[in-house]
Amino acid sequence: MPRPIVASISISALQHNLAVARAKAPGARAWGVVKANAYGHGLERAMRAFADADGLALIEPDYAVRLRELGWNKPILLLEGFFDAADLPQLAAHDIQFAVHCDEQIAHLEAFATDAVLHAHLKMNSGMNRLGFRPEAYRAAHARLAKIAAIGSITMMTHFANADDEGNPDLPLAEQIKRFTDGTAGLAGARSVCNSAADLLHPELAFDWVRPGVMLYGGTPGGGTAADFGLRPAMTLRSEIIGMQQVAPGEAIGYGSRFVADRQMTIGVVACGYADGYPRHAPNGTPVLVDGIRTATVGRVSMDMLAVDLSQVPGAHVGSSVVLWGEGLPIDEVAFAAGTIGYELMCALAPRVAVREVQ
Ligand SMILES: *Cc1c(COP(=O)(O)O)cnc(C)c1O
């Protein structure tokens, strides 16, 4: 007797999107990025769907180990490296590769006695100013890391701030590329720079490994929606109308009475709220499908419910199907209306929502 809200996750869509990512970068190997529980899609499920990836990359060390326990025997990469030197023996034992982004991590590796061969991904801060060595410090970090006997390979990596907005005046993409190219010139080893935006928009930057994330789930990095890039939505969040109200002009709907009807309206109440992961800050007018017909939210999203205008959906009834995002309603469109990005909606899917896996 569950609530009617269900997130359907399509395995074939995940597979299709990975194939798109690979086709954009035919000469490169591809990490499937599965951080944050595979952007809300389920780590184990994503692992099965991405059997064709050359490796899986994530942030959470405990889930990296979990992937090994689940039987993933290709490479695994921790994109932020290890957080605690005490984790190194376990990472080595499971052959888990890791980013190295700061001197403290190198010092821990120098002090780590092991017979294992470790694969490091040395991160350059090419302008985003989150993690990594600045270009002028990169070579010294590389040399120091290369001296450690256990280090079997060093991949050079960086991350772009504006791959979906290359003309951004504060940090043009070309500037980040130049810093990375100059800072790594002459160093032997593989290179990896592409997130989804770069994979989709800049195939010439594929180098040796690409790192697509959101595109695998049918989200798009910048403007546009999945279909513009030949991607399929992997997650469709569906629920039902559980109640209806006839509202007279001047009557208000929901907490704070944020929406006041200016005419006679039929309102549907949907079993979906912010405790399911729907954004509370979605304004009046956020798109929704009811029985396949596009309409919009009215009033504030509450914990377990939200309200929609049924004036243009004449056949709607208690039990009518509602799509919050996914098939027929791109997640990026809903996210845009709510002032956020598809990434955040996917990742926020709440544990109480039932998940149904479909082909
Ligand atoms: C999350 C992440 C990615 C994937 O980014 P998307 O925009 O989701 O494609 C790639 N590289 C690193 C280092 C990341 O942390």
Coordinates of C-alpha atoms and ligand atoms in Angstrom, one line a residue:
M1 CA 0.0 0.0 0.0
P2 CA 2.6 2.5 -1.0
R3 CA 2.0 6.1 -1.9
P4 CA 1.5 6.6 -5.7
I5 CA 4.8 8.4 -6.2
V6 CA 7.3 6.3 -8.1
A7 CA 10.6 7.1 -9.8
S8 CA 11.1 4.9 -12.9
I9 CA 14.7 4.4 -13.8
S10 CA 15.4 3.2 -17.4
I11 CA 18.3 1.0 -17.8
S12 CA 18.2 1.3 -21.6
A13 CA 18.3 5.1 -21.3
L14 CA 21.4 4.9 -19.1
Q15 CA 23.0 2.6 -21.7
H16 CA 22.0 4.8 -24.5
N17 CA 23.4 7.9 -22.9
L18 CA 26.7 6.2 -22.1
A19 CA 26.9 5.2 -25.8
V20 CA 26.3 8.9 -26.7
A21 CA 29.1 10.0 -24.4
R22 CA 31.5 7.4 -25.9
A23 CA 30.5 8.3 -29.5
K24 CA 31.4 11.9 -28.9
A25 CA 34.8 10.9 -27.7
P26 CA 35.6 7.9 -29.9
G27 CA 39.4 7.9 -29.2
A28 CA 39.1 8.2 -25.4
R29 CA 38.1 5.8 -22.7
A30 CA 35.2 6.8 -20.5
W31 CA 34.7 6.9 -16.8
G32 CA 31.0 6.7 -15.9
V33 CA 30.6 9.2 -13.1
V34 CA 28.4 7.6 -10.4
K35 CA 28.9 9.9 -7.4
A36 CA 26.0 10.8 -5.2
N37 CA 24.3 7.4 -5.6
A38 CA 24.7 7.7 -9.4
Y39 CA 23.0 11.2 -9.3
G40 CA 20.1 9.7 -7.4
H41 CA 19.7 6.7 -9.8
G42 CA 21.1 4.0 -7.6
L43 CA 24.8 3.0 -7.5
E44 CA 24.3 -0.8 -8.0
R45 CA 21.8 -0.2 -10.8
A46 CA 24.2 2.3 -12.5
M47 CA 27.0 -0.2 -12.2
R48 CA 25.0 -2.8 -14.1
A49 CA 23.8 -0.3 -16.7
F50 CA 27.3 1.1 -17.3
A51 CA 29.0 -2.3 -17.8
D52 CA 30.3 -0.9 -21.0
A53 CA 32.2 2.0 -19.3
D54 CA 36.0 1.7 -19.0
G55 CA 35.8 2.6 -15.3
L56 CA 33.5 4.2 -12.7
A57 CA 34.3 7.4 -10.9
L58 CA 32.9 8.8 -7.7
I59 CA 33.6 10.8 -4.6
E60 CA 32.7 8.5 -1.8
P61 CA 35.4 6.1 -0.7
D62 CA 33.0 3.7 1.1
Y63 CA 31.0 3.4 -2.1
A64 CA 34.1 2.8 -4.1
V65 CA 34.8 -0.2 -2.0
R66 CA 31.1 -1.2 -2.3
L67 CA 31.5 -1.3 -6.1
R68 CA 34.3 -3.8 -5.7
E69 CA 32.2 -5.9 -3.4
L70 CA 29.4 -5.7 -6.0
G71 CA 31.8 -7.2 -8.5
W72 CA 33.0 -4.3 -10.5
N73 CA 36.4 -5.3 -11.7
K74 CA 37.4 -2.5 -14.0
P75 CA 39.0 0.7 -12.8
I76 CA 37.5 2.8 -10.0
L77 CA 38.5 6.4 -9.5
L78 CA 38.0 8.7 -6.5
L79 CA 37.6 12.1 -8.0
E80 CA 38.6 14.0 -4.8
G81 CA 41.1 11.4 -3.7
F82 CA 41.3 10.1 -0.2
F83 CA 40.1 12.1 2.7
D84 CA 41.9 10.2 5.4
A85 CA 45.4 8.6 5.2
A86 CA 43.9 5.7 7.3
D87 CA 41.8 4.7 4.2
L88 CA 44.9 4.1 2.0
P89 CA 45.4 0.4 2.9
Q90 CA 41.8 -0.4 2.0
L91 CA 42.0 1.6 -1.2
A92 CA 45.2 -0.1 -2.2
A93 CA 43.8 -3.5 -1.4
H94 CA 40.8 -2.9 -3.7
D95 CA 42.9 -1.3 -6.4
I96 CA 41.0 2.0 -6.2
Q97 CA 42.6 4.9 -8.1
F98 CA 42.5 8.4 -6.7
A99 CA 42.9 12.0 -7.5
V100 CA 45.8 13.8 -5.8
H101 CA 45.1 17.5 -5.4
C102 CA 47.1 18.8 -2.5
D103 CA 50.5 18.5 -0.8
E104 CA 49.0 16.9 2.3
Q105 CA 47.8 13.9 0.2
I106 CA 51.3 13.6 -1.4
A107 CA 52.9 13.5 2.1
H108 CA 50.5 10.8 3.2
L109 CA 51.4 8.8 0.1
E110 CA 55.1 9.2 0.9
A111 CA 54.5 7.9 4.3
F112 CA 52.4 4.9 3.2
A113 CA 54.3 1.6 3.1
T114 CA 52.7 -0.8 0.6
D115 CA 53.5 -3.4 -2.0
A116 CA 50.5 -2.4 -4.1
V117 CA 50.8 -0.4 -7.3
L118 CA 48.8 2.9 -6.9
H119 CA 47.3 4.9 -9.8
A120 CA 47.2 8.6 -9.1
H121 CA 45.4 11.3 -11.0
L122 CA 47.2 14.6 -10.4
K123 CA 44.8 17.5 -10.4
M124 CA 45.6 20.9 -11.7
N125 CA 43.7 24.0 -10.6
S126 CA 43.5 25.6 -14.0
G127 CA 41.3 28.4 -12.8
M128 CA 38.2 27.0 -11.0
N129 CA 39.9 27.4 -7.6
R130 CA 38.4 24.4 -6.0
L131 CA 40.9 21.5 -5.8
G132 CA 44.3 21.1 -7.4
F133 CA 47.8 22.5 -7.8
R134 CA 48.2 25.8 -9.6
P135 CA 49.8 25.5 -13.0
E136 CA 53.1 26.9 -11.7
A137 CA 53.2 24.3 -8.9
Y138 CA 52.1 21.4 -11.0
R139 CA 55.4 20.2 -12.3
A140 CA 57.0 20.0 -8.8
A141 CA 54.0 18.1 -7.5
H142 CA 54.3 15.7 -10.4
A143 CA 58.0 15.1 -9.8
R144 CA 57.4 14.6 -6.1
L145 CA 54.6 12.1 -6.7
A146 CA 56.6 10.3 -9.4
K147 CA 59.4 9.6 -6.9
I148 CA 57.1 7.5 -4.7
A149 CA 57.9 3.9 -5.5
A150 CA 54.3 2.7 -5.2
I151 CA 53.0 5.1 -7.7
G152 CA 52.5 3.1 -10.9
S153 CA 51.0 5.8 -13.1
I154 CA 50.1 9.5 -13.0
T155 CA 47.1 10.7 -15.1
M156 CA 47.0 14.5 -15.5
M157 CA 43.5 15.9 -14.9
T158 CA 41.7 19.2 -14.6
H159 CA 38.1 20.4 -14.4
F160 CA 36.3 23.1 -16.3
A161 CA 34.2 25.9 -14.8
N162 CA 32.6 27.0 -18.0
A163 CA 32.6 24.2 -20.5
D164 CA 29.0 25.0 -21.3
D165 CA 29.7 28.8 -21.5
E166 CA 33.0 29.0 -23.2
G167 CA 33.0 32.8 -23.7
N168 CA 32.6 33.4 -20.0
P169 CA 34.7 36.6 -19.5
D170 CA 35.8 35.8 -16.0
L171 CA 37.3 32.4 -17.0
P172 CA 37.2 31.6 -20.7
L173 CA 37.4 27.9 -21.5
A174 CA 40.3 28.6 -23.8
E175 CA 42.2 30.0 -20.8
Q176 CA 41.8 26.9 -18.7
I177 CA 42.8 24.7 -21.7
K178 CA 45.9 26.8 -22.2
R179 CA 46.9 26.6 -18.6
F180 CA 46.5 22.9 -18.6
T181 CA 48.3 22.4 -21.9
D182 CA 51.2 24.6 -20.9
G183 CA 51.4 23.2 -17.3
T184 CA 51.5 19.6 -18.5
A185 CA 53.7 20.1 -21.6
G186 CA 56.3 17.4 -22.0
L187 CA 55.0 15.3 -19.1
A188 CA 54.4 11.7 -20.0
G189 CA 51.1 10.2 -19.1
A190 CA 47.4 10.1 -19.8
R191 CA 45.2 13.3 -19.7
S192 CA 41.6 13.7 -18.7
V193 CA 39.6 17.0 -18.7
C194 CA 36.1 16.5 -20.0
N195 CA 32.9 16.6 -17.9
S196 CA 29.6 16.2 -19.7
A197 CA 29.6 19.7 -21.1
A198 CA 33.0 19.3 -22.6
D199 CA 32.3 15.8 -23.9
L200 CA 29.2 17.1 -25.7
L201 CA 30.4 20.4 -26.9
H202 CA 34.2 20.0 -27.3
P203 CA 35.0 16.5 -28.6
E204 CA 38.5 17.9 -29.5
L205 CA 39.3 17.9 -25.8
A206 CA 38.6 14.3 -25.2
F207 CA 42.3 13.3 -24.7
D208 CA 42.7 9.9 -23.1
W209 CA 39.8 9.7 -20.7
V210 CA 36.5 11.6 -20.5
R211 CA 34.4 11.9 -17.3
P212 CA 30.7 12.2 -18.3
G213 CA 28.3 12.5 -15.4
V214 CA 25.0 14.2 -15.7
M215 CA 24.6 13.4 -19.4
L216 CA 24.5 9.7 -18.6
Y217 CA 21.3 10.4 -16.7
G218 CA 19.7 12.5 -19.4
G219 CA 20.5 15.8 -17.9
T220 CA 22.2 18.5 -19.8
P221 CA 25.0 20.6 -18.5
G222 CA 24.1 24.1 -19.8
G223 CA 21.2 25.3 -21.8
G224 CA 18.9 23.0 -23.7
T225 CA 17.4 19.7 -22.8
A226 CA 18.2 16.0 -23.2
A227 CA 16.7 15.7 -26.7
D228 CA 18.8 18.5 -28.1
F229 CA 21.8 16.3 -27.5
G230 CA 20.2 12.9 -28.4
L231 CA 20.0 11.9 -24.8
R232 CA 17.2 10.1 -23.1
P233 CA 15.8 10.8 -19.6
A234 CA 16.8 8.1 -17.3
M235 CA 14.6 9.1 -14.4
T236 CA 10.8 9.7 -14.7
L237 CA 9.2 10.9 -11.5
R238 CA 5.5 10.0 -11.5
S239 CA 2.6 10.4 -9.1
E240 CA -1.1 10.8 -9.1
I241 CA -3.8 13.3 -8.4
I242 CA -5.1 12.3 -4.9
G243 CA -7.7 15.1 -4.5
M244 CA -9.4 17.9 -6.4
Q245 CA -10.9 21.3 -5.4
Q246 CA -13.2 23.7 -7.2
V247 CA -11.9 27.1 -6.3
A248 CA -13.8 30.4 -6.7
P249 CA -12.2 33.7 -7.8
G250 CA -10.4 35.2 -4.8
E251 CA -9.7 31.9 -3.0
A252 CA -6.2 31.0 -2.2
I253 CA -4.3 27.7 -2.4
G254 CA -1.8 26.2 0.0
Y255 CA 0.6 27.6 2.7
G256 CA 1.1 31.3 2.7
S257 CA -1.7 31.7 0.2
R258 CA 0.9 32.4 -2.5
F259 CA -1.6 31.7 -5.3
V260 CA -5.0 33.4 -5.4
A261 CA -7.4 32.3 -8.1
D262 CA -8.6 35.0 -10.5
R263 CA -11.3 32.8 -11.9
Q264 CA -13.2 29.6 -11.2
M265 CA -10.5 26.9 -11.2
T266 CA -10.2 23.2 -10.9
I267 CA -7.2 22.3 -8.8
G268 CA -5.6 18.9 -8.5
V269 CA -3.6 17.9 -5.5
V270 CA -0.6 15.7 -6.3
A271 CA 1.1 13.2 -4.0
C272 CA 4.5 14.8 -4.3
G273 CA 6.2 17.3 -2.0
Y274 CA 9.5 18.6 -1.0
A275 CA 10.0 15.6 1.2
D276 CA 10.1 13.5 -2.0
G277 CA 12.8 15.8 -3.5
Y278 CA 10.5 18.2 -5.4
P279 CA 12.0 21.7 -5.1
R280 CA 10.1 23.8 -2.5
H281 CA 11.2 26.9 -4.3
A282 CA 9.4 26.0 -7.5
P283 CA 7.2 29.0 -8.4
N284 CA 3.7 29.1 -9.6
G285 CA 3.7 28.0 -13.2
T286 CA 6.4 25.2 -12.9
P287 CA 5.5 22.7 -15.7
V288 CA 3.8 19.4 -14.9
L289 CA 2.1 16.8 -17.0
V290 CA -1.3 15.5 -16.0
D291 CA -2.6 12.6 -18.1
G292 CA 0.0 13.6 -20.6
I293 CA -1.2 17.2 -20.9
R294 CA 1.1 20.0 -19.9
T295 CA -0.1 22.2 -17.1
A296 CA 1.5 24.0 -14.1
T297 CA 1.9 24.1 -10.4
V298 CA -0.1 26.7 -8.3
G299 CA 0.8 27.7 -4.8
R300 CA 3.6 26.7 -2.5
V301 CA 5.0 23.1 -2.6
S302 CA 4.3 21.5 0.7
M303 CA 6.1 18.5 2.3
D304 CA 3.9 15.8 0.9
M305 CA 1.7 17.5 -1.7
L306 CA 1.7 20.1 -4.4
A307 CA -1.2 21.6 -6.4
V308 CA -1.7 21.9 -10.1
D309 CA -4.1 23.8 -12.3
L310 CA -6.5 21.3 -14.0
S311 CA -8.4 23.9 -16.0
Q312 CA -6.9 22.8 -19.2
V313 CA -7.1 19.0 -18.4
P314 CA -10.8 18.4 -18.6
G315 CA -10.7 14.6 -18.1
A316 CA -8.5 14.8 -15.0
H317 CA -9.8 12.8 -12.0
V318 CA -8.5 11.4 -8.7
G319 CA -6.1 8.8 -9.9
S320 CA -4.9 10.7 -13.0
S321 CA -1.3 10.2 -13.8
V322 CA 1.1 13.0 -13.1
V323 CA 4.7 13.3 -14.5
L324 CA 6.8 15.7 -12.4
W325 CA 9.9 15.2 -14.7
G326 CA 11.3 12.7 -17.1
E327 CA 9.6 11.3 -20.2
G328 CA 7.7 14.0 -21.9
L329 CA 8.9 16.7 -19.5
P330 CA 12.7 17.3 -19.5
I331 CA 14.1 17.5 -16.0
D332 CA 16.1 20.6 -17.1
E333 CA 13.0 22.4 -18.0
V334 CA 11.5 21.8 -14.5
A335 CA 14.8 22.7 -12.9
F336 CA 15.1 25.9 -15.0
A337 CA 11.6 27.0 -13.9
A338 CA 12.5 26.3 -10.3
G339 CA 15.8 28.3 -10.6
T340 CA 18.1 25.3 -10.2
I341 CA 19.7 22.6 -12.4
G342 CA 18.7 19.1 -13.3
Y343 CA 21.6 17.7 -11.3
E344 CA 20.1 19.0 -8.1
L345 CA 16.7 17.5 -8.7
M346 CA 18.1 14.1 -9.6
C347 CA 20.4 14.0 -6.6
A348 CA 17.6 15.1 -4.2
L349 CA 15.3 12.2 -5.0
A350 CA 14.3 11.2 -1.4
P351 CA 14.7 7.7 0.0
R352 CA 11.0 7.5 0.7
V353 CA 10.2 7.5 -3.1
A354 CA 9.7 4.0 -4.5
V355 CA 12.1 3.2 -7.4
R356 CA 11.0 1.0 -10.2
E357 CA 13.6 -0.2 -12.6
V358 CA 12.5 -0.5 -16.2
Q359 CA 14.2 -1.5 -19.4
Ligands
LIG1 C1 31.1 15.3 -11.1 C2 32.4 15.3 -11.9 C3 32.4 15.1 -13.2 C4 31.1 14.9 -14.0 O1 30.5 16.2 -14.2 P1 29.1 16.3 -15.1 O2 29.0 17.8 -15.2 O3 28.0 15.7 -14.3 O4 29.4 15.6 -16.3 C5 33.6 15.1 -13.9 N1 34.8 15.3 -13.3 C6 34.8 15.5 -11.9 C7 36.1 15.8 -11.3 C8 33.6 15.6 -11.2 O5 33.7 15.8 -9.9

